[in-house]
Amino acid sequence: MLWSKSFVQADSMCPKQSVKLRLGESGRSWDGFRVGSYVHDMIARRAGGHTPSEPGPLAYTLSVEEMVSAKKLLDNFDEMGVELPGVVLIEQSYCSEVDKEGVAFGWSACPSWMVRDSGHWDPSQAKETVWRFQPDAYFVSDDGKKITVYDWKTGWGIPSDASLEKDTQAITYCAALCEMYPEAEEAEFVWWNIRWKTGRSVTKARDEWIDLARPIWAACWEKDQYQTKVIELEERPGEHCGRCPYADSCLVELPDYQKQDDAGLYQYSQRLAALTKIVKADLKTRLKDRTSNVEVPGGTVLGPGVKRYSKWKRGEKEEGMRKVMEMLDVDLPLTGTFDIKGSLGDWLEALPNGMRTYIDEHIEEGSRQILIEKEK
């Protein structure tokens, strides 16, 4: 059967879904990929010499709000200034049959039935274990010793360096390309996150990539030895059921909330959060009237207690802080006196402009990912 990075990911979430995908069964598409698909297509068209103003064939699928999101991502891509060399291959599809040891027989261009946007996509035609891959962009150095692979990411998630090291896509793409180019000594895989305008990369020697890829390909070969009807019995319900192409016809039982779309799931989580606050308030009210402790399974004991803490006397905080600062040079170290691991951002924002400028050389920008960008 046909295998790829996306088919392996589907197999990890739900083997039944993966089998249906590899058999070419039709189903509904998840709207969460729509903007990303359009942006990928537009970047490929630009790299292929089309003028940026051309909308591309997927433009008609976007709503007005999705068009705004897509334009923002494309603007981000332009601002990132990602440079491509004169000779670069864009979205070329390659495949090879692999054996039980995970050894590829030889890489070649995919036939049309292995190319998704060819109009002839039919993965069920694969009779042996075949691995297919399609880099967003890749190029080879002038001396032929290094391959660089670019992959455009448009999702909300930001992968960590550790996840990139063991990423199936990075491993198999680089391994296959190293086998396609015998002179290559190393390959670099670069994740360009267009939403956050950041890039991450990992570089390994050709043998390292190949040694990592062959167990993946061997596992695909082994799984192909099982009967598909048996694999389809292995259903793994979870959040992915809400974006599964075959959810409408699947008979697996799962909680109602997992059947909802993304907006419904978010609204459900908000209702749960509100309910949690109400329940905690009711519990606190009830416990105030208790005259004995409550032992909860697991070792928790609900009972009265008093939390004691220190605070500044009203109106005397400034004088107290001044006395502490006066003693720093004499007896007290700064880091042993003040907790500088707390909310440093708030403290820095409160500094006078002149003082902030004075310490700018000691400050760096940090970031953390949030998955809810804004609330209307």
CSV table of C-alpha atoms in Angstrom, one decimal:
chain,number,residue,atom,x,y,z
A,1,MET,CA,0.0,0.0,0.0
A,2,LEU,CA,1.0,3.6,-0.3
A,3,TRP,CA,2.6,5.4,2.7
A,4,SER,CA,3.6,8.9,3.4
A,5,LYS,CA,4.2,11.2,6.3
A,6,SER,CA,0.5,12.1,6.6
A,7,PHE,CA,-0.5,8.5,6.4
A,8,VAL,CA,1.9,7.5,9.2
A,9,GLN,CA,0.4,10.4,11.3
A,10,ALA,CA,-3.1,9.1,10.6
A,11,ASP,CA,-2.1,5.6,11.5
A,12,SER,CA,-0.8,6.8,14.9
A,13,MET,CA,-4.1,8.6,15.6
A,14,CYS,CA,-6.4,5.9,14.3
A,15,PRO,CA,-5.3,2.9,12.2
A,16,LYS,CA,-8.8,2.6,10.8
A,17,GLN,CA,-8.7,6.1,9.4
A,18,SER,CA,-5.2,5.5,7.9
A,19,VAL,CA,-6.4,2.4,6.0
A,20,LYS,CA,-9.4,4.2,4.5
A,21,LEU,CA,-7.1,7.1,3.4
A,22,ARG,CA,-4.7,4.6,1.8
A,23,LEU,CA,-7.5,2.8,0.0
A,24,GLY,CA,-8.6,6.2,-1.4
A,25,GLU,CA,-12.0,6.3,0.2
A,26,SER,CA,-13.7,9.7,-0.1
A,27,GLY,CA,-14.8,11.7,2.9
A,28,ARG,CA,-15.4,15.2,4.0
A,29,SER,CA,-12.5,17.6,4.2
A,30,TRP,CA,-11.6,19.5,7.4
A,31,ASP,CA,-11.9,23.3,7.0
A,32,GLY,CA,-8.9,23.8,9.3
A,33,PHE,CA,-6.5,23.1,6.4
A,34,ARG,CA,-8.1,25.4,3.9
A,35,VAL,CA,-6.1,28.5,4.5
A,36,GLY,CA,-2.9,26.6,4.8
A,37,SER,CA,-3.5,24.7,1.5
A,38,TYR,CA,-4.1,28.0,-0.3
A,39,VAL,CA,-1.0,29.6,1.2
A,40,HIS,CA,1.2,26.6,0.2
A,41,ASP,CA,-0.2,26.8,-3.3
A,42,MET,CA,0.5,30.5,-3.6
A,43,ILE,CA,4.1,30.2,-2.4
A,44,ALA,CA,4.7,27.4,-4.9
A,45,ARG,CA,3.2,29.5,-7.7
A,46,ARG,CA,5.4,32.5,-6.8
A,47,ALA,CA,8.5,30.3,-6.6
A,48,GLY,CA,7.5,28.8,-10.0
A,49,GLY,CA,7.5,32.3,-11.6
A,50,HIS,CA,3.9,33.3,-11.4
A,51,THR,CA,3.2,36.9,-10.5
A,52,PRO,CA,2.2,37.4,-6.9
A,53,SER,CA,-1.1,39.1,-7.9
A,54,GLU,CA,-2.5,35.9,-9.4
A,55,PRO,CA,-5.0,34.4,-7.0
A,56,GLY,CA,-4.4,30.7,-7.6
A,57,PRO,CA,-7.0,28.0,-8.3
A,58,LEU,CA,-7.8,27.5,-4.6
A,59,ALA,CA,-8.9,31.1,-4.0
A,60,TYR,CA,-12.6,30.4,-4.7
A,61,THR,CA,-12.7,28.0,-1.7
A,62,LEU,CA,-11.9,30.7,0.9
A,63,SER,CA,-14.4,32.8,2.8
A,64,VAL,CA,-13.8,36.5,3.3
A,65,GLU,CA,-12.3,36.0,6.7
A,66,GLU,CA,-10.1,33.2,5.4
A,67,MET,CA,-8.9,35.5,2.6
A,68,VAL,CA,-7.8,38.0,5.2
A,69,SER,CA,-6.0,35.3,7.2
A,70,ALA,CA,-4.3,34.0,4.0
A,71,LYS,CA,-3.1,37.5,2.9
A,72,LYS,CA,-1.6,38.0,6.4
A,73,LEU,CA,0.3,34.8,6.1
A,74,LEU,CA,1.5,35.6,2.6
A,75,ASP,CA,2.6,39.1,3.9
A,76,ASN,CA,4.5,37.3,6.7
A,77,PHE,CA,6.2,35.2,4.1
A,78,ASP,CA,7.3,38.2,2.1
A,79,GLU,CA,8.6,39.9,5.3
A,80,MET,CA,10.6,36.9,6.3
A,81,GLY,CA,12.7,37.2,3.1
A,82,VAL,CA,13.3,33.5,2.7
A,83,GLU,CA,15.8,33.2,-0.1
A,84,LEU,CA,15.6,30.5,-2.7
A,85,PRO,CA,18.5,29.8,-5.1
A,86,GLY,CA,18.2,30.0,-8.8
A,87,VAL,CA,17.9,26.2,-9.1
A,88,VAL,CA,15.2,24.9,-6.7
A,89,LEU,CA,12.7,22.1,-7.0
A,90,ILE,CA,9.2,23.0,-5.9
A,91,GLU,CA,6.6,20.4,-4.8
A,92,GLN,CA,8.1,17.6,-6.8
A,93,SER,CA,6.7,14.1,-5.8
A,94,TYR,CA,8.9,11.1,-5.6
A,95,CYS,CA,8.3,7.5,-4.6
A,96,SER,CA,10.1,4.1,-4.1
A,97,GLU,CA,9.1,0.6,-3.1
A,98,VAL,CA,10.6,-0.5,0.2
A,99,ASP,CA,11.4,-4.0,1.5
A,100,LYS,CA,11.0,-5.6,4.9
A,101,GLU,CA,14.4,-4.2,6.0
A,102,GLY,CA,13.2,-0.7,5.1
A,103,VAL,CA,15.6,-0.4,2.2
A,104,ALA,CA,14.3,1.6,-0.8
A,105,PHE,CA,14.6,0.0,-4.2
A,106,GLY,CA,15.2,3.4,-6.0
A,107,TRP,CA,13.5,6.8,-6.1
A,108,SER,CA,11.7,8.2,-9.1
A,109,ALA,CA,9.1,10.7,-10.0
A,110,CYS,CA,5.6,9.7,-9.0
A,111,PRO,CA,3.0,8.6,-11.5
A,112,SER,CA,0.0,10.8,-11.8
A,113,TRP,CA,-2.2,8.6,-9.5
A,114,MET,CA,0.2,9.3,-6.7
A,115,VAL,CA,0.0,13.1,-7.0
A,116,ARG,CA,-2.9,14.7,-5.1
A,117,ASP,CA,-3.6,17.7,-7.3
A,118,SER,CA,-3.2,15.8,-10.6
A,119,GLY,CA,-6.9,14.9,-10.9
A,120,HIS,CA,-5.9,11.2,-11.0
A,121,TRP,CA,-5.2,10.6,-7.3
A,122,ASP,CA,-5.9,7.0,-6.4
A,123,PRO,CA,-3.6,5.5,-3.6
A,124,SER,CA,-5.4,2.2,-3.9
A,125,GLN,CA,-3.3,1.4,-7.0
A,126,ALA,CA,-0.2,0.7,-4.9
A,127,LYS,CA,0.2,-3.1,-4.7
A,128,GLU,CA,3.5,-3.2,-2.8
A,129,THR,CA,4.8,-1.1,0.1
A,130,VAL,CA,5.6,2.3,-1.5
A,131,TRP,CA,6.8,5.4,0.2
A,132,ARG,CA,5.8,8.8,-1.3
A,133,PHE,CA,7.1,12.2,-0.4
A,134,GLN,CA,6.7,15.7,-1.8
A,135,PRO,CA,9.0,18.5,-0.4
A,136,ASP,CA,7.6,22.0,-0.5
A,137,ALA,CA,11.1,23.1,-1.8
A,138,TYR,CA,14.6,21.7,-1.9
A,139,PHE,CA,17.9,22.5,-3.5
A,140,VAL,CA,21.4,21.0,-3.7
A,141,SER,CA,24.6,23.0,-3.1
A,142,ASP,CA,26.8,23.8,-6.0
A,143,ASP,CA,29.3,21.1,-5.0
A,144,GLY,CA,26.5,18.6,-4.6
A,145,LYS,CA,27.5,17.8,-1.0
A,146,LYS,CA,24.6,19.3,0.9
A,147,ILE,CA,20.8,19.1,0.4
A,148,THR,CA,18.5,21.7,2.0
A,149,VAL,CA,14.8,21.0,2.4
A,150,TYR,CA,12.3,23.8,3.1
A,151,ASP,CA,8.9,23.1,4.6
A,152,TRP,CA,6.3,25.8,5.1
A,153,LYS,CA,4.3,25.6,8.3
A,154,THR,CA,1.1,27.6,8.6
A,155,GLY,CA,-0.6,26.1,11.6
A,156,TRP,CA,-0.8,27.6,15.1
A,157,GLY,CA,1.6,25.1,16.7
A,158,ILE,CA,5.3,25.8,17.1
A,159,PRO,CA,7.3,22.6,17.1
A,160,SER,CA,10.2,22.3,19.6
A,161,ASP,CA,13.7,21.5,18.6
A,162,ALA,CA,13.3,18.0,20.2
A,163,SER,CA,10.3,17.2,18.1
A,164,LEU,CA,12.1,18.3,14.9
A,165,GLU,CA,14.9,15.9,15.7
A,166,LYS,CA,12.5,12.9,15.6
A,167,ASP,CA,10.0,14.2,13.0
A,168,THR,CA,8.9,11.6,10.5
A,169,GLN,CA,8.7,14.1,7.7
A,170,ALA,CA,12.2,15.6,8.3
A,171,ILE,CA,13.7,12.1,8.6
A,172,THR,CA,12.2,10.5,5.6
A,173,TYR,CA,12.5,13.5,3.3
A,174,CYS,CA,16.2,14.0,4.0
A,175,ALA,CA,16.9,10.2,3.9
A,176,ALA,CA,15.2,9.8,0.5
A,177,LEU,CA,16.9,12.8,-1.0
A,178,CYS,CA,20.3,11.7,0.2
A,179,GLU,CA,19.7,8.4,-1.5
A,180,MET,CA,18.6,10.2,-4.7
A,181,TYR,CA,21.8,12.3,-4.7
A,182,PRO,CA,24.8,9.9,-4.0
A,183,GLU,CA,27.3,12.8,-3.7
A,184,ALA,CA,25.4,14.4,-0.9
A,185,GLU,CA,27.2,14.1,2.5
A,186,GLU,CA,24.6,15.8,4.6
A,187,ALA,CA,21.0,17.2,4.5
A,188,GLU,CA,19.3,20.1,6.4
A,189,PHE,CA,15.6,20.2,7.0
A,190,VAL,CA,14.2,23.7,7.7
A,191,TRP,CA,10.8,24.3,9.2
A,192,TRP,CA,9.7,27.8,8.2
A,193,ASN,CA,6.8,28.8,10.5
A,194,ILE,CA,5.1,31.5,8.4
A,195,ARG,CA,2.5,32.4,11.0
A,196,TRP,CA,5.1,33.3,13.7
A,197,LYS,CA,7.8,34.3,11.2
A,198,THR,CA,10.4,31.9,12.7
A,199,GLY,CA,12.6,29.1,11.4
A,200,ARG,CA,14.0,26.0,12.9
A,201,SER,CA,16.4,23.5,11.3
A,202,VAL,CA,18.2,20.3,11.9
A,203,THR,CA,21.2,19.0,10.0
A,204,LYS,CA,22.6,15.4,9.9
A,205,ALA,CA,25.0,13.3,7.9
A,206,ARG,CA,23.4,11.2,5.1
A,207,ASP,CA,24.0,7.9,7.0
A,208,GLU,CA,22.3,9.3,10.1
A,209,TRP,CA,19.2,10.3,8.1
A,210,ILE,CA,19.0,6.9,6.4
A,211,ASP,CA,19.5,4.9,9.6
A,212,LEU,CA,16.6,6.8,11.1
A,213,ALA,CA,14.3,6.4,8.1
A,214,ARG,CA,14.7,2.7,7.5
A,215,PRO,CA,12.9,1.5,10.7
A,216,ILE,CA,10.0,3.7,9.7
A,217,TRP,CA,9.9,2.2,6.2
A,218,ALA,CA,10.3,-1.3,7.6
A,219,ALA,CA,7.4,-0.8,10.0
A,220,CYS,CA,5.2,0.3,7.0
A,221,TRP,CA,6.2,-2.9,5.1
A,222,GLU,CA,5.3,-5.0,8.2
A,223,LYS,CA,1.9,-3.3,8.6
A,224,ASP,CA,1.1,-4.0,5.0
A,225,GLN,CA,1.4,-7.7,5.8
A,226,TYR,CA,-1.8,-7.5,8.0
A,227,GLN,CA,-5.2,-7.8,6.5
A,228,THR,CA,-6.9,-4.4,6.1
A,229,LYS,CA,-10.2,-5.7,7.5
A,230,VAL,CA,-8.3,-6.5,10.8
A,231,ILE,CA,-6.7,-3.1,11.0
A,232,GLU,CA,-10.0,-1.4,10.4
A,233,LEU,CA,-11.2,-3.0,13.6
A,234,GLU,CA,-8.7,-0.9,15.6
A,235,GLU,CA,-10.4,2.3,16.3
A,236,ARG,CA,-8.9,5.0,18.6
A,237,PRO,CA,-11.4,7.7,19.4
A,238,GLY,CA,-10.1,11.0,20.4
A,239,GLU,CA,-10.1,14.7,19.5
A,240,HIS,CA,-9.1,13.8,15.9
A,241,CYS,CA,-12.6,12.3,15.4
A,242,GLY,CA,-13.8,15.9,15.0
A,243,ARG,CA,-11.7,16.4,11.9
A,244,CYS,CA,-11.8,12.8,10.5
A,245,PRO,CA,-13.0,12.5,6.9
A,246,TYR,CA,-15.0,9.5,7.8
A,247,ALA,CA,-16.6,10.6,11.1
A,248,ASP,CA,-20.1,10.8,9.6
A,249,SER,CA,-20.1,7.1,8.8
A,250,CYS,CA,-18.0,5.8,11.7
A,251,LEU,CA,-19.9,3.8,14.4
A,252,VAL,CA,-17.3,4.2,17.2
A,253,GLU,CA,-18.8,5.5,20.4
A,254,LEU,CA,-17.2,8.6,21.8
A,255,PRO,CA,-18.2,11.5,24.1
A,256,ASP,CA,-20.5,14.0,22.3
A,257,TYR,CA,-18.0,16.9,22.8
A,258,GLN,CA,-15.4,15.1,20.6
A,259,LYS,CA,-17.8,15.1,17.7
A,260,GLN,CA,-18.0,18.9,17.7
A,261,ASP,CA,-16.2,21.2,15.3
A,262,ASP,CA,-13.4,23.5,16.6
A,263,ALA,CA,-15.8,26.4,17.4
A,264,GLY,CA,-18.2,24.1,19.3
A,265,LEU,CA,-15.3,22.5,21.2
A,266,TYR,CA,-14.0,25.9,22.3
A,267,GLN,CA,-17.5,27.0,23.4
A,268,TYR,CA,-17.9,23.7,25.3
A,269,SER,CA,-14.5,24.3,27.1
A,270,GLN,CA,-15.7,27.8,28.1
A,271,ARG,CA,-18.9,26.3,29.6
A,272,LEU,CA,-16.9,23.8,31.5
A,273,ALA,CA,-14.6,26.6,32.8
A,274,ALA,CA,-17.6,28.6,34.0
A,275,LEU,CA,-19.2,25.6,35.6
A,276,THR,CA,-15.9,24.8,37.4
A,277,LYS,CA,-16.0,28.3,39.0
A,278,ILE,CA,-19.6,27.8,40.1
A,279,VAL,CA,-18.9,24.4,41.6
A,280,LYS,CA,-15.8,25.6,43.5
A,281,ALA,CA,-17.8,28.6,44.9
A,282,ASP,CA,-20.7,26.2,46.0
A,283,LEU,CA,-18.2,23.9,47.5
A,284,LYS,CA,-16.5,26.7,49.5
A,285,THR,CA,-19.9,27.9,50.7
A,286,ARG,CA,-20.8,24.4,51.9
A,287,LEU,CA,-17.5,23.7,53.6
A,288,LYS,CA,-17.7,26.9,55.6
A,289,ASP,CA,-20.6,25.3,57.6
A,290,ARG,CA,-18.8,22.0,58.2
A,291,THR,CA,-17.6,21.2,61.7
A,292,SER,CA,-15.3,18.2,60.7
A,293,ASN,CA,-12.8,17.4,58.0
A,294,VAL,CA,-13.6,15.5,54.8
A,295,GLU,CA,-11.2,12.8,53.6
A,296,VAL,CA,-11.1,12.4,49.8
A,297,PRO,CA,-9.8,9.2,48.2
A,298,GLY,CA,-6.2,9.8,47.0
A,299,GLY,CA,-5.0,11.4,50.2
A,300,THR,CA,-6.6,14.9,50.0
A,301,VAL,CA,-8.2,16.2,53.2
A,302,LEU,CA,-10.7,19.1,53.0
A,303,GLY,CA,-10.6,21.1,56.2
A,304,PRO,CA,-10.1,24.6,57.6
A,305,GLY,CA,-6.8,26.3,57.6
A,306,VAL,CA,-5.2,29.8,57.7
A,307,LYS,CA,-2.7,31.1,55.2
A,308,ARG,CA,-0.4,33.7,56.8
A,309,TYR,CA,1.7,36.1,54.8
A,310,SER,CA,3.5,39.4,55.2
A,311,LYS,CA,2.6,42.7,53.6
A,312,TRP,CA,3.6,46.3,53.7
A,313,LYS,CA,2.0,48.7,56.1
A,314,ARG,CA,-0.3,51.1,54.3
A,315,GLY,CA,1.7,53.9,52.8
A,316,GLU,CA,5.1,52.6,53.9
A,317,LYS,CA,6.1,50.4,51.0
A,318,GLU,CA,8.3,53.1,49.3
A,319,GLU,CA,10.2,53.8,52.4
A,320,GLY,CA,10.7,50.1,53.1
A,321,MET,CA,12.0,49.4,49.6
A,322,ARG,CA,14.4,52.4,49.8
A,323,LYS,CA,15.9,51.0,53.0
A,324,VAL,CA,16.5,47.7,51.3
A,325,MET,CA,18.1,49.2,48.2
A,326,GLU,CA,20.4,51.3,50.4
A,327,MET,CA,21.7,48.1,52.0
A,328,LEU,CA,22.4,46.2,48.8
A,329,ASP,CA,25.9,47.5,48.2
A,330,VAL,CA,26.9,46.9,51.8
A,331,ASP,CA,25.5,43.6,53.1
A,332,LEU,CA,23.0,42.1,50.7
A,333,PRO,CA,23.3,40.6,47.2
A,334,LEU,CA,20.6,41.7,44.7
A,335,THR,CA,19.6,38.1,43.6
A,336,GLY,CA,19.4,36.9,47.2
A,337,THR,CA,17.2,39.8,48.2
A,338,PHE,CA,14.7,40.1,45.3
A,339,ASP,CA,12.9,37.3,43.6
A,340,ILE,CA,13.9,38.0,40.0
A,341,LYS,CA,12.4,34.8,38.7
A,342,GLY,CA,8.8,36.1,39.1
A,343,SER,CA,7.0,38.5,36.7
A,344,LEU,CA,10.0,40.3,35.4
A,345,GLY,CA,8.0,41.7,32.5
A,346,ASP,CA,5.7,43.7,34.7
A,347,TRP,CA,8.6,45.0,36.7
A,348,LEU,CA,10.5,46.1,33.5
A,349,GLU,CA,7.4,47.8,32.1
A,350,ALA,CA,7.1,49.9,35.3
A,351,LEU,CA,10.7,51.2,35.1
A,352,PRO,CA,11.3,54.8,34.0
A,353,ASN,CA,12.4,55.1,30.4
A,354,GLY,CA,15.9,56.3,31.2
A,355,MET,CA,16.5,53.4,33.6
A,356,ARG,CA,15.1,50.8,31.2
A,357,THR,CA,17.4,52.1,28.4
A,358,TYR,CA,20.3,51.8,30.8
A,359,ILE,CA,19.7,48.1,31.4
A,360,ASP,CA,18.5,47.1,27.8
A,361,GLU,CA,21.8,45.2,27.1
A,362,HIS,CA,20.8,42.7,29.8
A,363,ILE,CA,17.3,42.1,28.5
A,364,GLU,CA,16.1,39.7,25.8
A,365,GLU,CA,12.8,39.1,24.2
A,366,GLY,CA,10.9,35.9,25.1
A,367,SER,CA,7.8,34.3,23.7
A,368,ARG,CA,5.3,31.6,24.5
A,369,GLN,CA,2.6,30.1,22.3
A,370,ILE,CA,-1.1,30.9,22.8
A,371,LEU,CA,-3.8,29.1,20.8
A,372,ILE,CA,-6.6,31.6,21.3
A,373,GLU,CA,-5.4,34.7,19.4
A,374,LYS,CA,-8.2,37.1,20.3
A,375,GLU,CA,-11.7,37.2,21.7
A,376,LYS,CA,-14.4,39.1,19.9
